[in-house]
PDB file of C-alpha atoms in Angstrom:
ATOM      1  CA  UNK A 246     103.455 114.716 100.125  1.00  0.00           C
ATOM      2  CA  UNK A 247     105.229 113.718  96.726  1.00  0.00           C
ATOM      3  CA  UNK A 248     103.509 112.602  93.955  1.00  0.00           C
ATOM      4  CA  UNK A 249     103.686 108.532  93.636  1.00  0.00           C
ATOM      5  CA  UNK A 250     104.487 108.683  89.950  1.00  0.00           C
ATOM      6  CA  UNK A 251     107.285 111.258  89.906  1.00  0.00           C
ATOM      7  CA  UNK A 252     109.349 111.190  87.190  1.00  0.00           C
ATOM      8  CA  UNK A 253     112.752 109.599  88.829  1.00  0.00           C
ATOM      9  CA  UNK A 254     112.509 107.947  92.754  1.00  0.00           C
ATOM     10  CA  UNK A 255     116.503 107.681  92.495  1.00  0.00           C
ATOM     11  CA  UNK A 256     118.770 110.696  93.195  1.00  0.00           C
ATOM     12  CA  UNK A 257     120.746 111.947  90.221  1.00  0.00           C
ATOM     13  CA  UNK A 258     123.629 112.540  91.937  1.00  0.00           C
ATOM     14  CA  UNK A 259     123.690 109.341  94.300  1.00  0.00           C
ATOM     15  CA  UNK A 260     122.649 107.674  90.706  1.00  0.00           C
ATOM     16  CA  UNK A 261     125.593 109.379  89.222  1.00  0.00           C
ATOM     17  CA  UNK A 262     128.170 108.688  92.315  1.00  0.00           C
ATOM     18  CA  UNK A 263     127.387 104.989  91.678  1.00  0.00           C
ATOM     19  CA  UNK A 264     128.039 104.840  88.244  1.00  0.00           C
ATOM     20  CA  UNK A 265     131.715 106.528  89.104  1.00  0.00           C
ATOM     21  CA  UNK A 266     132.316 103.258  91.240  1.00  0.00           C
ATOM     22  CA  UNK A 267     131.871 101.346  87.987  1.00  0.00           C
ATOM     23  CA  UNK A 268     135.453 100.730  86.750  1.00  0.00           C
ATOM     24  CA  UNK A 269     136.920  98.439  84.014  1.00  0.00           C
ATOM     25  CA  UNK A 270     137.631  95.475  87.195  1.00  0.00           C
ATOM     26  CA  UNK A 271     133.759  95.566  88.425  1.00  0.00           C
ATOM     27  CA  UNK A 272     131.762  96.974  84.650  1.00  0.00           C
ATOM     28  CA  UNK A 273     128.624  95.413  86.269  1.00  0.00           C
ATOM     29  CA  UNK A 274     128.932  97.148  89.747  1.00  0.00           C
ATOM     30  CA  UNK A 275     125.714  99.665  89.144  1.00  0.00           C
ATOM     31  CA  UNK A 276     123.704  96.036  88.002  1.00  0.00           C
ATOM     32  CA  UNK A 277     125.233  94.027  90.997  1.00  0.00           C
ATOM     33  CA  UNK A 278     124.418  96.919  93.467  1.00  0.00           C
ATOM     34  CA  UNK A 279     120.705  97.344  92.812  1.00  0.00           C
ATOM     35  CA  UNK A 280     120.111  93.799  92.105  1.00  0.00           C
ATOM     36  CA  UNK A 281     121.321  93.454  95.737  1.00  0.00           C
ATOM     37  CA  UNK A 282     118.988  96.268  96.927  1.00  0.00           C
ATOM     38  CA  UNK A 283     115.746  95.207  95.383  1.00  0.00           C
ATOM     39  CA  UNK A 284     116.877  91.467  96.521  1.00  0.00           C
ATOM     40  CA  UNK A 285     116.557  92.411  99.822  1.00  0.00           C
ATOM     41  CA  UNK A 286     113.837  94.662 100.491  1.00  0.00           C
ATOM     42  CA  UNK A 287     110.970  91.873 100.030  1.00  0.00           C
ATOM     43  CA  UNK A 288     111.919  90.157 103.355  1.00  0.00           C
ATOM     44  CA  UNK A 289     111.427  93.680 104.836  1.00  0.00           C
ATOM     45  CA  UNK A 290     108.491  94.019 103.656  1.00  0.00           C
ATOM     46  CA  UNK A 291     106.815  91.140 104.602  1.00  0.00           C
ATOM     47  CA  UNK A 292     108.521  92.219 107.855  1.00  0.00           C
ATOM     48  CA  UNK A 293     106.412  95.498 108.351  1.00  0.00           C
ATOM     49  CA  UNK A 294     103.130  93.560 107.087  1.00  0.00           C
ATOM     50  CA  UNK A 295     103.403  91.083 109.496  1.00  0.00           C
ATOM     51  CA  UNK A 296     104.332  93.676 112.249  1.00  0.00           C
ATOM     52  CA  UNK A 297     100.993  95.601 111.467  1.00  0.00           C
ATOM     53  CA  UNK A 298      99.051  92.392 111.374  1.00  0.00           C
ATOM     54  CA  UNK A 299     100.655  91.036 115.256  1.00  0.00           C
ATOM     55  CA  UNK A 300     100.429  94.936 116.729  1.00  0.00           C
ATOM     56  CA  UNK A 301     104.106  94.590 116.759  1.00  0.00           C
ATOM     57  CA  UNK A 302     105.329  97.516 116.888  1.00  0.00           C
ATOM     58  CA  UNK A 303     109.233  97.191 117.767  1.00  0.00           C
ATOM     59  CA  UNK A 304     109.174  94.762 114.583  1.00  0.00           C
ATOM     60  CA  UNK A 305     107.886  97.701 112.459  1.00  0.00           C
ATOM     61  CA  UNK A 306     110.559  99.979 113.375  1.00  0.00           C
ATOM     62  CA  UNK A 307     113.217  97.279 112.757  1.00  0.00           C
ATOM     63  CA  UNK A 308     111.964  96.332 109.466  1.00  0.00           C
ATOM     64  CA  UNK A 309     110.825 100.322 108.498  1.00  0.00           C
ATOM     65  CA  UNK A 310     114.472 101.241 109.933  1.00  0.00           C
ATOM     66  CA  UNK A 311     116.478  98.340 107.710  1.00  0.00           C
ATOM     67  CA  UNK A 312     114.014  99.502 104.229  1.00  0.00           C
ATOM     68  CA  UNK A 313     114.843 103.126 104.797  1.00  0.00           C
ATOM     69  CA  UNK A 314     118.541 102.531 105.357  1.00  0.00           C
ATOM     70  CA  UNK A 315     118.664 100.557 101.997  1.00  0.00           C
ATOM     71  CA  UNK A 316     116.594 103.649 100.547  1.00  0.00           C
ATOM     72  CA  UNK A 317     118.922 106.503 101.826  1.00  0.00           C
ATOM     73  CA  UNK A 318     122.202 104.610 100.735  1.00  0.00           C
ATOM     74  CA  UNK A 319     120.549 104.082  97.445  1.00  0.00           C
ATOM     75  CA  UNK A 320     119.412 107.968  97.097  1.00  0.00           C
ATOM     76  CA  UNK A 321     115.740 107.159  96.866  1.00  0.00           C
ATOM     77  CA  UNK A 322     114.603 109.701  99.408  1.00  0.00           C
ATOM     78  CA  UNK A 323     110.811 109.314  98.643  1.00  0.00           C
ATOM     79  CA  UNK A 324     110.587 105.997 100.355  1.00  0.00           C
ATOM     80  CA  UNK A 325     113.511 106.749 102.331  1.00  0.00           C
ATOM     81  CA  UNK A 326     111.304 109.775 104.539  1.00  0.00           C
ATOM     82  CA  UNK A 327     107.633 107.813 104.346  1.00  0.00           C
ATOM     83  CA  UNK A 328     110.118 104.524 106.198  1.00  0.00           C
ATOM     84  CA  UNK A 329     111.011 106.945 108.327  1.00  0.00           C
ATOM     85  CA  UNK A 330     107.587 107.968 109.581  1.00  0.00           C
ATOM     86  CA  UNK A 331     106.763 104.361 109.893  1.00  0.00           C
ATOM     87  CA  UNK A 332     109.683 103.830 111.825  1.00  0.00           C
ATOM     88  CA  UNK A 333     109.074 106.842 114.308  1.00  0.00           C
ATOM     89  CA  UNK A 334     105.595 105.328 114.762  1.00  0.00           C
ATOM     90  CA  UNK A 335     106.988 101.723 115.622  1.00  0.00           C
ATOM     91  CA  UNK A 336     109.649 103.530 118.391  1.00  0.00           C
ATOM     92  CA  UNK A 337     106.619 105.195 119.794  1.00  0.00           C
ATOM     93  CA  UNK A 338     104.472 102.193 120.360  1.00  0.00           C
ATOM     94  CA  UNK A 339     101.568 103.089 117.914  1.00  0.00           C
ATOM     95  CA  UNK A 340     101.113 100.657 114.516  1.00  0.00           C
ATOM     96  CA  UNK A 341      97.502 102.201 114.466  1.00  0.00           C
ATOM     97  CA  UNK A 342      98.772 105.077 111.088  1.00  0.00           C
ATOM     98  CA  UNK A 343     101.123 103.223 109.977  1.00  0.00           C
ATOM     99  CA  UNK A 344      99.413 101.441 106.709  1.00  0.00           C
ATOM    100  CA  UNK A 345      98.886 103.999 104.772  1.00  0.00           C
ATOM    101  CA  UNK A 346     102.146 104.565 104.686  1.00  0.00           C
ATOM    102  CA  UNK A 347     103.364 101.169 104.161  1.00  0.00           C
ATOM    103  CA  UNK A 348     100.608 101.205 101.128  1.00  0.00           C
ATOM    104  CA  UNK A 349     102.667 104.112  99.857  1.00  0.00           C
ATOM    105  CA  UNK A 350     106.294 102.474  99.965  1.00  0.00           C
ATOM    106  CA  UNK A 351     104.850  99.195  98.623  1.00  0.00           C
ATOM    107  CA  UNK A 352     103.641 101.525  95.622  1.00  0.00           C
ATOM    108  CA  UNK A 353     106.619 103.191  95.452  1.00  0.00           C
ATOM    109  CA  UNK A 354     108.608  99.922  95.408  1.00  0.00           C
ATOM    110  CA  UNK A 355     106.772  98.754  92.501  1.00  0.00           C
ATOM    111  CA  UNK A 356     107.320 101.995  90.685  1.00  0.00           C
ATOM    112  CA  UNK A 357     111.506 101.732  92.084  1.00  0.00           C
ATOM    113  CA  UNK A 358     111.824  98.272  89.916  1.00  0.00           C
ATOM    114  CA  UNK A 359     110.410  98.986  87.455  1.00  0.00           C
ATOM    115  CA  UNK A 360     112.519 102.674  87.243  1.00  0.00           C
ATOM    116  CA  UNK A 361     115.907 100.163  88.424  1.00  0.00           C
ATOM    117  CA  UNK A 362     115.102  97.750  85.441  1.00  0.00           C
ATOM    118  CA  UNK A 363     114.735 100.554  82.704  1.00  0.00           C
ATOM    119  CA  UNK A 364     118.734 101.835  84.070  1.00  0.00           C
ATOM    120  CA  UNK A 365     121.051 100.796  80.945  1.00  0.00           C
ATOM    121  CA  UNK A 366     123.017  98.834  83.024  1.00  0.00           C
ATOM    122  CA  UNK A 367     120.652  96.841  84.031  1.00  0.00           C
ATOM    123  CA  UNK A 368     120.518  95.325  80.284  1.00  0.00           C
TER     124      UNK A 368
END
């Protein structure tokens, strides 16, 4: 299991691949994209809590599924393999494992702002 304080959650190159999409028409595409993505991952969350809290475990996927899609197209693969395990346990019917995990990407989420927010575009 990785290390919660690794240096960088965000893949280089998917990092890098964004910032190529920057062009003189959008200059504020890398601030508008992960503005976006951090926008929407709190409804998720709350998603998965409450989905542990009812035993609902086809909501846990959903949400789990819809945080580790944001994750993978945003190259942060940490969060993006511990949804995934969440998810897997939501298809198979068992919620029982499933919070330490969703301790773990909460974590990491708090670590991913604050790593998005130190980005010089982001200023």
């Amino acid at each position: 299991m990785a290390e919660l304080n690794s240096p960088s959650l965000i893949d280089a190159e998917i990092l890098e691949g964004l910032r190529e999409l920057t062009s003189d028409d959008d200059p504020q595409f890398v601030k508008r994209y992960f503005t976006a993505f951090l926008d929407g991952l709190p409804a998720h969350f709350a998603g998965v809590r409450d989905a542990l809290r009812t035993n609902d475990a086809r909501r846990l996927a959903t949400h789990a599924h819809a945080i580790k899609s944001s994750c993978a197209n945003s190259g942060v693969v940490e969060m993006t393999e511990r949804c995934g395990k969440i998810e897997a346990m939501g298809h198979a019917g068992d919620t029982s494992q499933a919070l330490p995990l969703v301790e773990e990407i909460e974590a990491l989420h708090k670590q991913l702002e604050a790593e998005v927010r130190a980005l010089p575009e982001m200023n």
